[in-house]
C-alpha cells in the first residue's frame, strides 16, 4: 500500500494511520497550529516533510529501524525523541508519534 498525503494547506489537528507493510509520505501542514500524528505500522517506509517555520517533536518506539532525522532542525533529546528547540513556544508545531516494527523513517 502506498499512501501519499499533502496536508500543506490543510488545518489538520490529528492524523492517525494504522498500516502494515506500506509506504507513507506526508507533507505536514504549514499553518495548522498544533497537529498530532500517530502512526502504528508494520514493515513500513515512513517519510515526513515538516515545512520551514514549523516546529516538531518526534517520538519513535520501533523495532529494527533505520532513521534519517534532520538533526539540525530536530536535535535528539533522548533515545528515540527528537525536538525542535522552539517546540514549546512555536505557533505552528507537529507532534509525530511512531510505533511499529521494521521501519525506515525520514523526517526533514
PDB file of C-alpha atoms in Angstrom, residues 18-22 39-46 62 64-65 99-104:
ATOM      1  CA  UNK A  18      -2.561   2.138  11.253  1.00  0.00           C
ATOM      2  CA  UNK A  19      -0.905   0.192   8.452  1.00  0.00           C
ATOM      3  CA  UNK A  20       1.034  -2.979   7.721  1.00  0.00           C
ATOM      4  CA  UNK A  21       3.691  -3.265   5.035  1.00  0.00           C
ATOM      5  CA  UNK A  22       3.423   0.046   3.255  1.00  0.00           C
ATOM      6  CA  UNK A  39       1.351   6.094  13.195  1.00  0.00           C
ATOM      7  CA  UNK A  40       1.267   2.383  14.010  1.00  0.00           C
ATOM      8  CA  UNK A  41       2.900   0.313  11.309  1.00  0.00           C
ATOM      9  CA  UNK A  42       4.465  -2.989  10.392  1.00  0.00           C
ATOM     10  CA  UNK A  43       7.351  -3.090   7.921  1.00  0.00           C
ATOM     11  CA  UNK A  44       6.937   0.406   6.527  1.00  0.00           C
ATOM     12  CA  UNK A  45       8.748   3.253   4.863  1.00  0.00           C
ATOM     13  CA  UNK A  46       7.713   6.495   6.563  1.00  0.00           C
ATOM     14  CA  UNK A  62      10.191   0.973  16.961  1.00  0.00           C
ATOM     15  CA  UNK A  64      14.641  -2.654  13.977  1.00  0.00           C
ATOM     16  CA  UNK A  65      14.604   0.705  12.233  1.00  0.00           C
ATOM     17  CA  UNK A  99       5.110   2.827  16.838  1.00  0.00           C
ATOM     18  CA  UNK A 100       5.963  -0.169  14.770  1.00  0.00           C
ATOM     19  CA  UNK A 101       8.169  -2.923  13.503  1.00  0.00           C
ATOM     20  CA  UNK A 102      10.971  -2.727  10.985  1.00  0.00           C
ATOM     21  CA  UNK A 103      10.520   0.812   9.731  1.00  0.00           C
ATOM     22  CA  UNK A 104      12.576   3.170   7.667  1.00  0.00           C
TER      23      UNK A 104
END
